[in-house]
Short mmCIF file of C-alpha atoms in Angstrom, two decimals:
data_model
loop_
_atom_site.label_atom_id
_atom_site.label_comp_id
_atom_site.label_asym_id
_atom_site.label_seq_id
_atom_site.Cartn_x
_atom_site.Cartn_y
_atom_site.Cartn_z
CA MET R 30 48.93 24.72 26.53
CA SER R 31 49.65 28.27 27.56
CA LYS R 32 48.98 29.45 31.08
CA ALA R 33 46.27 31.79 29.83
CA THR R 34 44.19 28.94 28.48
CA VAL R 35 44.34 26.87 31.65
CA ALA R 36 41.00 27.30 33.38
CA THR R 37 41.23 27.79 37.12
CA LYS R 38 39.24 25.16 38.97
CA ARG R 39 36.93 26.75 41.50
CA LEU R 40 34.57 25.16 43.97
CA PRO R 41 31.17 26.86 43.59
CA ALA R 42 29.91 28.64 46.72
CA VAL R 43 31.82 27.85 49.95
CA GLU R 44 33.00 24.51 51.34
CA GLY R 45 30.51 24.61 54.18
CA VAL R 46 27.52 24.42 51.83
CA TRP R 47 28.91 21.14 50.52
CA VAL R 48 29.36 19.85 54.08
CA PHE R 49 25.72 20.66 54.76
CA VAL R 50 24.47 19.17 51.50
CA GLY R 51 26.59 16.02 51.95
CA ALA R 52 25.37 15.44 55.50
CA ASP R 53 21.75 16.19 54.63
CA MET R 54 21.84 13.78 51.72
CA PHE R 55 23.41 11.19 53.98
CA PHE R 56 20.44 11.56 56.34
CA PHE R 57 18.04 10.98 53.49
CA ALA R 58 20.14 8.06 52.26
CA VAL R 59 19.73 6.45 55.67
CA LEU R 60 15.97 6.95 55.42
CA PHE R 61 15.87 5.55 51.88
CA PHE R 62 17.81 2.52 53.09
CA SER R 63 15.40 2.13 55.98
CA PHE R 64 12.45 2.38 53.57
CA MET R 65 13.90 -0.30 51.29
CA SER R 66 14.72 -2.50 54.24
CA ASP R 67 11.10 -2.37 55.47
CA ARG R 68 9.81 -2.76 51.92
CA VAL R 69 11.62 -6.08 51.63
CA LYS R 70 9.91 -7.25 54.82
CA GLN R 71 6.43 -6.06 53.80
CA THR R 72 6.50 -6.12 50.00
CA ASP R 73 2.78 -6.75 49.61
CA VAL R 74 1.75 -3.89 51.90
CA PHE R 75 4.17 -1.47 50.23
CA GLN R 76 3.16 -2.47 46.71
CA ALA R 77 -0.56 -2.26 47.45
CA SER R 78 -0.20 1.08 49.22
CA ALA R 79 1.92 2.60 46.45
CA THR R 80 -0.96 2.10 44.02
CA GLY R 81 -2.93 4.54 46.17
CA LEU R 82 -0.54 7.36 45.22
CA SER R 83 -1.04 9.27 42.01
CA ALA R 84 1.98 8.91 39.74
CA ASP R 85 0.58 11.82 37.72
CA ILE R 86 0.75 14.19 40.68
CA GLY R 87 4.21 12.86 41.53
CA GLY R 88 5.27 13.45 37.93
CA ILE R 89 3.89 16.99 37.93
CA ASN R 90 5.79 17.67 41.16
CA THR R 91 8.96 16.37 39.50
CA LEU R 92 8.47 18.68 36.54
CA ILE R 93 7.82 21.63 38.84
CA LEU R 94 11.05 21.04 40.74
CA LEU R 95 13.10 20.39 37.60
CA ALA R 96 11.79 23.65 36.15
CA SER R 97 12.66 25.50 39.35
CA SER R 98 16.20 24.09 39.26
CA TRP R 99 16.54 25.28 35.69
CA PHE R 100 15.42 28.76 36.72
CA VAL R 101 18.05 28.84 39.44
CA VAL R 102 20.70 27.76 36.93
CA GLN R 103 19.60 30.65 34.71
CA ALA R 104 19.91 33.04 37.66
CA VAL R 105 23.48 31.89 38.33
CA HIS R 106 24.34 32.16 34.62
CA ALA R 107 22.91 35.69 34.56
CA ALA R 108 25.12 36.58 37.54
CA LYS R 109 28.18 35.05 35.85
CA GLN R 110 27.54 37.16 32.76
CA ASP R 111 26.78 40.29 34.80
CA ARG R 112 23.21 40.48 33.53
CA GLY R 113 22.07 41.82 36.87
CA ALA R 114 18.49 42.68 35.96
CA GLU R 115 17.71 39.09 34.98
CA ILE R 116 18.86 37.43 38.22
CA ALA R 117 15.88 38.50 40.29
CA LYS R 118 13.40 37.43 37.58
CA TRP R 119 14.79 33.90 37.41
CA LEU R 120 14.82 33.62 41.20
CA LEU R 121 11.22 34.76 41.36
CA ALA R 122 10.29 32.09 38.80
CA ALA R 123 12.06 29.44 40.91
CA PHE R 124 10.21 30.66 44.00
CA ALA R 125 6.89 30.44 42.15
CA CYS R 126 7.70 26.79 41.39
CA GLY R 127 8.41 26.21 45.08
CA ILE R 128 4.97 27.61 45.94
CA ALA R 129 3.38 25.48 43.21
CA PHE R 130 5.03 22.41 44.72
CA TRP R 131 3.68 23.40 48.13
CA VAL R 132 0.15 23.81 46.79
CA SER R 133 0.39 20.44 45.05
CA LYS R 134 1.51 18.72 48.25
CA VAL R 135 -1.25 20.35 50.29
CA ILE R 136 -3.83 19.07 47.78
CA GLU R 137 -2.25 15.61 47.84
CA TYR R 138 -2.10 15.45 51.65
CA GLY R 139 -5.66 16.75 51.88
CA ASP R 140 -6.82 14.06 49.50
CA LYS R 141 -5.10 11.30 51.47
CA LEU R 142 -6.18 12.57 54.89
CA GLY R 143 -9.73 13.03 53.58
CA ALA R 144 -9.70 9.35 52.61
CA GLY R 145 -8.68 8.45 56.15
CA ILE R 146 -5.08 7.61 55.21
CA THR R 147 -2.72 8.83 57.91
CA PRO R 148 0.91 8.10 58.91
CA VAL R 149 -0.34 5.31 61.20
CA THR R 150 -2.32 3.54 58.46
CA ASN R 151 0.67 1.31 57.71
CA ASP R 152 4.46 1.48 57.40
CA PHE R 153 4.33 2.59 53.76
CA TYR R 154 2.27 5.63 54.61
CA MET R 155 4.45 6.30 57.63
CA TYR R 156 7.37 6.65 55.19
CA TYR R 157 5.24 8.50 52.65
CA TYR R 158 4.24 11.22 55.11
CA THR R 159 7.59 11.50 56.87
CA LEU R 160 9.81 11.43 53.78
CA THR R 161 7.65 13.81 51.75
CA GLY R 162 7.06 15.92 54.89
CA LEU R 163 10.79 16.26 55.56
CA HIS R 164 11.31 17.04 51.91
CA LEU R 165 8.56 19.67 52.07
CA LEU R 166 10.36 21.23 55.06
CA HIS R 167 13.42 21.50 52.82
CA VAL R 168 11.29 23.07 50.09
CA THR R 169 9.93 25.55 52.64
CA GLY R 170 13.45 26.46 53.76
CA GLY R 171 14.42 26.76 50.10
CA CYS R 172 11.52 29.11 49.38
CA VAL R 173 12.57 31.37 52.27
CA MET R 174 16.12 31.29 50.90
CA LEU R 175 14.90 32.15 47.37
CA VAL R 176 12.99 35.15 48.69
CA TYR R 177 16.12 36.31 50.49
CA LEU R 178 18.22 35.86 47.34
CA TRP R 179 15.55 37.62 45.26
CA LEU R 180 15.50 40.63 47.60
CA ARG R 181 19.29 40.84 47.55
CA ALA R 182 19.39 40.38 43.77
CA ARG R 183 16.98 43.29 43.33
CA GLY R 184 19.46 45.40 45.28
CA GLY R 185 22.20 44.39 42.83
CA ALA R 186 24.05 42.16 45.30
CA TYR R 187 25.21 39.56 42.78
CA ASN R 188 27.51 39.71 39.80
CA SER R 189 30.38 37.72 38.33
CA GLN R 190 32.66 38.79 41.19
CA ARG R 191 30.14 38.28 44.00
CA MET R 192 28.08 35.16 43.58
CA ALA R 193 29.10 32.71 46.34
CA VAL R 194 25.85 33.17 48.26
CA LEU R 195 23.77 32.80 45.11
CA GLU R 196 25.69 29.66 44.16
CA GLY R 197 25.26 28.27 47.67
CA GLY R 198 21.51 28.80 47.43
CA GLY R 199 21.49 27.16 44.03
CA ILE R 200 23.37 24.11 45.31
CA TYR R 201 20.87 23.72 48.14
CA TRP R 202 17.93 24.03 45.75
CA HIS R 203 19.43 21.42 43.42
CA MET R 204 19.78 19.09 46.41
CA VAL R 205 16.07 19.55 47.18
CA ASP R 206 15.34 18.70 43.56
CA LEU R 207 17.68 15.69 43.59
CA LEU R 208 16.11 14.30 46.74
CA TRP R 209 12.70 14.46 45.12
CA ILE R 210 14.02 12.68 42.04
CA VAL R 211 14.92 9.76 44.34
CA LEU R 212 11.71 10.03 46.36
CA PHE R 213 9.43 10.01 43.34
CA PRO R 214 10.27 6.53 42.01
CA LEU R 215 10.75 5.16 45.52
CA LEU R 216 7.24 6.09 46.65
CA TYR R 217 5.17 6.57 43.50
CA LEU R 218 6.60 4.26 40.86
CA MET R 219 7.81 1.11 42.62
CA ARG R 220 4.67 -1.00 42.57
CA MET Q 14 35.44 46.31 76.98
CA GLN Q 15 38.02 43.55 77.12
CA ALA Q 16 38.20 40.99 79.87
CA ARG Q 17 40.48 41.83 82.76
CA ALA Q 18 43.59 39.67 82.88
CA ASN Q 19 42.36 37.71 85.87
CA ASP Q 20 39.09 36.85 84.07
CA TYR Q 21 40.76 34.46 81.66
CA GLY Q 22 41.07 31.77 84.30
CA THR Q 23 37.31 31.76 84.91
CA TRP Q 24 36.64 31.92 81.18
CA LYS Q 25 38.90 28.91 80.50
CA LEU Q 26 37.36 27.01 83.38
CA MET Q 27 33.89 27.59 81.93
CA ALA Q 28 35.05 26.58 78.47
CA TRP Q 29 36.31 23.31 79.96
CA THR Q 30 32.87 22.56 81.39
CA GLY Q 31 31.91 21.66 77.79
CA PRO Q 32 34.09 18.52 77.77
CA ILE Q 33 33.05 17.77 81.36
CA PHE Q 34 29.44 17.82 80.15
CA PHE Q 35 29.79 15.65 77.07
CA ILE Q 36 32.22 13.13 78.57
CA GLY Q 37 30.25 12.88 81.79
CA PHE Q 38 26.97 12.50 79.99
CA PHE Q 39 28.31 9.83 77.67
CA PHE Q 40 29.40 7.66 80.59
CA MET Q 41 26.71 8.40 83.18
CA TRP Q 42 23.63 8.85 80.99
CA GLY Q 43 24.67 6.74 78.05
CA LEU Q 44 26.61 3.81 79.43
CA LEU Q 45 25.90 3.53 83.16
CA ALA Q 46 22.16 4.30 82.96
CA SER Q 47 21.91 2.21 79.81
CA ASN Q 48 20.52 4.89 77.49
CA PHE Q 49 23.06 4.05 74.83
CA PRO Q 50 21.24 2.39 73.18
CA PRO Q 51 17.94 3.27 74.82
CA MET Q 52 15.18 0.82 75.60
CA ALA Q 53 12.84 0.48 72.62
CA ALA Q 54 9.65 2.55 72.70
CA SER Q 55 7.72 -0.61 71.88
CA THR Q 56 8.89 -2.41 75.03
CA SER Q 57 5.98 -3.59 77.16
CA ALA Q 58 5.20 -1.90 80.46
CA GLU Q 59 6.36 -5.03 82.28
CA GLY Q 60 9.59 -5.04 80.28
CA MET Q 61 10.28 -1.42 81.19
CA TRP Q 62 9.50 -2.06 84.84
CA GLN Q 63 11.92 -5.00 84.85
CA HIS Q 64 14.59 -2.86 83.16
CA TYR Q 65 14.26 -0.26 85.91
CA LYS Q 66 14.24 -2.96 88.58
CA ASP Q 67 17.38 -4.63 87.20
CA LEU Q 68 19.24 -1.35 86.77
CA GLN Q 69 17.80 0.55 89.71
CA PHE Q 70 21.12 1.56 91.26
CA GLU Q 71 22.81 2.34 87.94
CA ILE Q 72 19.92 4.55 86.78
CA MET Q 73 19.70 6.32 90.13
CA LEU Q 74 23.43 7.01 90.19
CA GLY Q 75 23.61 7.96 86.52
CA MET Q 76 20.65 10.32 86.65
CA SER Q 77 21.73 11.92 89.92
CA VAL Q 78 25.12 12.74 88.43
CA CYS Q 79 23.57 13.90 85.13
CA ILE Q 80 21.28 16.35 86.91
CA VAL Q 81 24.41 17.97 88.32
CA LEU Q 82 26.51 17.65 85.15
CA GLY Q 83 23.74 19.05 82.97
CA SER Q 84 24.41 22.48 84.46
CA CYS Q 85 27.80 22.40 82.70
CA TYR Q 86 25.94 22.92 79.42
CA MET Q 87 24.85 26.28 80.80
CA THR Q 88 28.31 27.32 82.00
CA PHE Q 89 29.86 26.21 78.72
CA GLY Q 90 27.22 28.25 76.91
CA ILE Q 91 28.32 31.35 78.84
CA ALA Q 92 31.93 30.80 77.75
CA VAL Q 93 30.78 30.41 74.13
CA SER Q 94 28.68 33.56 74.37
CA ARG Q 95 31.69 35.52 75.62
CA VAL Q 96 33.76 34.37 72.63
CA MET Q 97 30.89 35.29 70.30
CA ARG Q 98 30.82 38.83 71.70
CA ARG Q 99 34.37 39.31 70.46
CA ILE Q 100 32.94 38.96 66.96
CA GLU Q 101 29.53 40.59 67.11
CA GLY Q 102 30.22 43.16 69.83
CA PRO Q 103 29.09 43.49 73.44
CA GLU Q 104 25.46 44.22 72.50
CA GLY Q 105 25.13 41.27 70.15
CA MET Q 106 21.72 39.65 70.16
CA LEU Q 107 22.96 36.30 68.85
CA SER Q 108 25.42 35.86 71.72
CA ASN Q 109 22.52 36.54 74.10
CA MET Q 110 20.41 34.02 72.21
CA GLU Q 111 23.20 31.45 72.49
CA MET Q 112 23.49 31.96 76.23
CA MET Q 113 19.73 31.73 76.72
CA GLY Q 114 19.56 28.67 74.48
CA ALA Q 115 22.31 26.90 76.41
CA THR Q 116 20.74 27.79 79.76
CA ILE Q 117 17.24 26.70 78.82
CA THR Q 118 18.57 23.50 77.25
CA TYR Q 119 19.57 22.51 80.77
CA ALA Q 120 15.90 22.64 81.86
CA PRO Q 121 14.62 19.62 79.83
CA ILE Q 122 17.80 17.69 80.68
CA LEU Q 123 17.20 18.38 84.37
CA VAL Q 124 13.50 17.50 84.26
CA ALA Q 125 13.91 14.34 82.16
CA CYS Q 126 16.75 13.02 84.32
CA GLY Q 127 14.70 13.84 87.41
CA ILE Q 128 11.77 11.83 86.07
CA TRP Q 129 13.94 8.81 85.22
CA LEU Q 130 15.65 9.09 88.62
CA THR Q 131 12.28 9.08 90.39
CA GLY Q 132 11.14 6.10 88.33
CA ALA Q 133 14.17 4.12 89.48
CA LEU Q 134 13.77 5.29 93.06
CA GLN Q 135 10.10 4.28 93.23
CA VAL Q 136 10.22 1.17 91.06
CA ASP Q 137 9.25 -1.13 93.93
CA VAL Q 138 6.03 0.73 94.71
CA LEU Q 139 4.93 1.77 91.21
CA PRO Q 140 2.99 -0.37 88.73
CA PRO Q 141 4.66 -1.15 85.37
CA VAL Q 142 2.44 1.28 83.45
CA ALA Q 143 3.57 4.14 85.69
CA ILE Q 144 7.22 3.32 84.98
CA GLN Q 145 6.44 3.14 81.27
CA THR Q 146 4.69 6.52 81.43
CA MET Q 147 7.66 8.08 83.24
CA TYR Q 148 10.09 6.59 80.74
CA TYR Q 149 8.08 8.01 77.82
CA LEU Q 150 7.66 11.35 79.60
CA GLY Q 151 11.41 11.74 80.02
CA TRP Q 152 12.02 11.06 76.34
CA MET Q 153 9.27 13.40 75.18
CA ILE Q 154 10.72 16.22 77.28
CA ILE Q 155 14.42 15.72 76.53
CA ASP Q 156 13.86 15.14 72.80
CA ILE Q 157 11.09 17.48 71.72
CA ALA Q 158 12.65 20.47 73.46
CA TYR Q 159 15.20 20.47 70.62
CA MET Q 160 14.17 23.84 69.23
CA VAL Q 161 15.69 25.74 72.15
CA THR Q 162 19.01 24.03 71.46
CA SER Q 163 18.50 24.64 67.74
CA TRP Q 164 18.29 28.41 68.31
CA GLN Q 165 21.50 28.18 70.32
CA ILE Q 166 23.25 26.28 67.53
CA ILE Q 167 21.95 28.65 64.82
CA ALA Q 168 23.22 31.67 66.79
CA VAL Q 169 26.66 30.07 67.28
CA SER Q 170 26.92 29.11 63.61
CA LEU Q 171 25.86 32.51 62.26
CA VAL Q 172 28.26 34.47 64.45
CA PHE Q 173 31.34 32.32 63.87
CA LEU Q 174 30.68 32.29 60.12
CA ARG Q 175 30.88 36.10 60.28
CA ASP Q 176 34.30 36.02 61.95
CA LYS Q 177 36.59 38.15 59.77
CA ARG Q 178 39.84 36.73 61.14
CA GLU Q 179 42.10 35.11 58.58
CA LYS Q 180 42.14 32.03 60.79
CA LYS Q 181 38.68 31.92 62.32
CA LEU Q 182 38.19 31.26 66.03
CA VAL Q 183 35.79 28.44 65.14
CA PRO Q 184 36.23 26.94 61.65
CA SER Q 185 33.41 27.28 59.15
CA TRP Q 186 32.88 23.53 58.94
CA VAL Q 187 31.85 23.46 62.61
CA CYS Q 188 29.28 26.17 61.85
CA TRP Q 189 27.93 24.27 58.85
CA TRP Q 190 27.85 21.10 60.91
CA GLY Q 191 25.73 23.12 63.34
CA PHE Q 192 23.18 23.69 60.57
CA VAL Q 193 23.32 19.97 59.78
CA THR Q 194 22.61 19.26 63.46
CA VAL Q 195 19.59 21.55 63.43
CA ALA Q 196 18.30 19.85 60.27
CA SER Q 197 18.70 16.45 61.93
CA PHE Q 198 16.59 17.59 64.90
CA PHE Q 199 13.33 18.26 63.08
CA PRO Q 200 12.26 14.62 62.56
CA VAL Q 201 12.51 14.22 66.34
CA SER Q 202 9.07 15.86 66.48
CA LEU Q 203 7.74 12.54 65.17
CA ILE Q 204 8.63 10.50 68.26
CA PRO Q 205 5.15 10.61 69.85
CA PHE Q 206 3.71 8.95 66.75
CA PHE Q 207 5.99 5.96 66.35
CA LYS Q 208 7.05 3.14 68.63
CA GLU Q 209 8.96 1.33 65.90
CA GLY Q 210 10.99 2.34 62.89
CA PRO Q 211 13.44 5.17 62.23
CA PHE Q 212 11.32 7.88 63.88
CA ALA Q 213 10.74 6.22 67.26
CA PHE Q 214 12.87 7.78 70.01
CA HIS Q 215 15.18 4.77 69.90
CA GLY Q 216 14.99 4.60 66.08
CA MET Q 217 17.65 4.73 63.43
CA PHE Q 218 17.11 8.38 62.63
CA ASN Q 219 15.91 9.97 65.83
CA PHE Q 220 18.52 8.33 68.01
CA TRP Q 221 21.37 7.00 65.87
CA ILE Q 222 21.51 10.03 63.57
CA ALA Q 223 20.23 13.01 65.56
CA PHE Q 224 22.16 12.32 68.78
CA PRO Q 225 25.59 11.56 67.24
CA THR Q 226 25.21 14.56 64.91
CA TRP Q 227 24.68 16.85 67.88
CA TYR Q 228 27.44 15.08 69.82
CA ILE Q 229 29.97 15.70 67.03
CA TRP Q 230 28.93 19.36 67.10
CA ILE Q 231 29.34 19.81 70.86
CA VAL Q 232 32.70 17.98 70.91
CA SER Q 233 34.03 20.04 67.98
CA LEU Q 234 32.73 23.33 69.35
CA SER Q 235 34.20 22.63 72.80
CA PHE Q 236 37.61 21.93 71.29
CA PHE Q 237 37.66 25.18 69.31
CA ILE Q 238 36.17 27.30 72.10
CA ILE Q 239 38.92 26.22 74.48
CA LYS Q 240 41.48 27.10 71.80
CA ALA Q 241 39.66 30.39 71.08
CA VAL Q 242 39.86 31.55 74.70
CA ASN Q 243 43.61 30.87 74.69
CA ARG Q 244 44.00 32.73 71.40
CA ILE Q 245 42.00 35.71 72.67
CA GLU Q 246 44.17 35.87 75.79
CA ILE Q 247 47.31 35.96 73.64
CA GLU Q 248 45.78 38.56 71.28
CA ASP Q 249 44.77 40.76 74.22
CA GLY Q 250 48.21 40.39 75.75
CA ALA Q 251 49.89 41.44 72.50
CA LYS Q 252 47.49 44.39 72.13
CA ALA Q 253 48.10 45.54 75.71
CA ALA Q 254 51.88 45.31 75.22
CA LYS Q 255 51.61 47.60 72.17
CA GLU Q 256 49.46 50.14 74.00
CA VAL Q 257 51.74 50.51 77.06
CA PRO Q 258 54.15 53.41 76.35
CA VAL Q 259 57.87 52.93 76.92
CA SER Q 260 58.76 54.26 80.37
CA GLY Q 261 59.68 57.95 80.21
CA SER Q 262 58.98 58.31 76.50
CA GLY Q 263 55.71 60.19 77.09
CA TYR Q 264 57.47 62.80 79.18
CA ALA Q 265 60.34 62.99 76.72
CA ALA Q 266 57.90 63.48 73.86
CA ALA Q 267 56.09 66.22 75.77
CA ARG Q 268 59.32 68.11 76.19
#
């Protein structure tokens, strides 16, 4: 193989983003482990409570986040191919998904709280509110980040030579998506 | 304006108050006063009273020392702020935010340790529920004041990430770990709502994750700040040596 055909391996974004993502996912892993540990002790309570959650809403949320991740991938691809005008559009689409997720969670929380189900109802709902709440905090942070990236993209900040920040944002947003993909079956589907 | 040569000693001394803080706190607050691990939030009032009765001297000594040692967080914060100004300039807002954050972080430490100290001091004349209330109060104050420290950590991380040196004064991973630390703090807001489980103040997340995460940050930052002050002193020395004209050359050049 000639030297010209050897692709240079490159770590997307900067190392620090991976440190952050790794540590953050470790935190969630600890919480998932804690959830499973308590589920083993109170299987009946957890199973009965899980039936109170709408798998349909959880599924819609999953689709929203998967779509948003796809939009971010498209934004990064656009930057790689120097299609500058497209980057901002894809980021805006991803941001709209983030808002849609927010609206969905507000409706879901409102429904549960309206039915008198709070974090102190039982241990399942304690985990439900805290895990989804922490995840929603990540979504909120991600939305702020997407707006920042969108504003910068409109100013032509990203292209094939300058995309570390965009990639870093994308990695974070994928992590938010991935966490939800674990949360969804853990809370909504395990009955 | 650069520091005068005789300022470096003070600067280094203040940088070293970081290790004094975290080592002292680990032994006096954590081990001697038995906060590592802490008493469970679900412990009965009688159980808490007995804990304070059994460890009265240890808690009194530990908390008395911690009230004094806590001030080292402030002095360390000043040393950090001074290093940060080398990157963002003398008018930098983030270095001011760091210094304010470090200083105000001392306030909840001081108040919480004072409450626990008073609980131990008065254990013989207070009913169990009063001891329990004081124990909770200390935890609520020391834990939920995390946002002040978070602003400090965010300021530190942002500035050192912007360091343009080839070899940064504080490595990027410490800055990113700072963001991780801030992220780990947010669930601490849940401690009033849980007496059991990962989100109680003694719980798996809010104690065993949030505290060690911050501890790794402060230990790492202290190490690199001490090194940074030494590096800055050497850099300044080299710069000053370049600027001093060779004796007589100025006159010779003028002629």
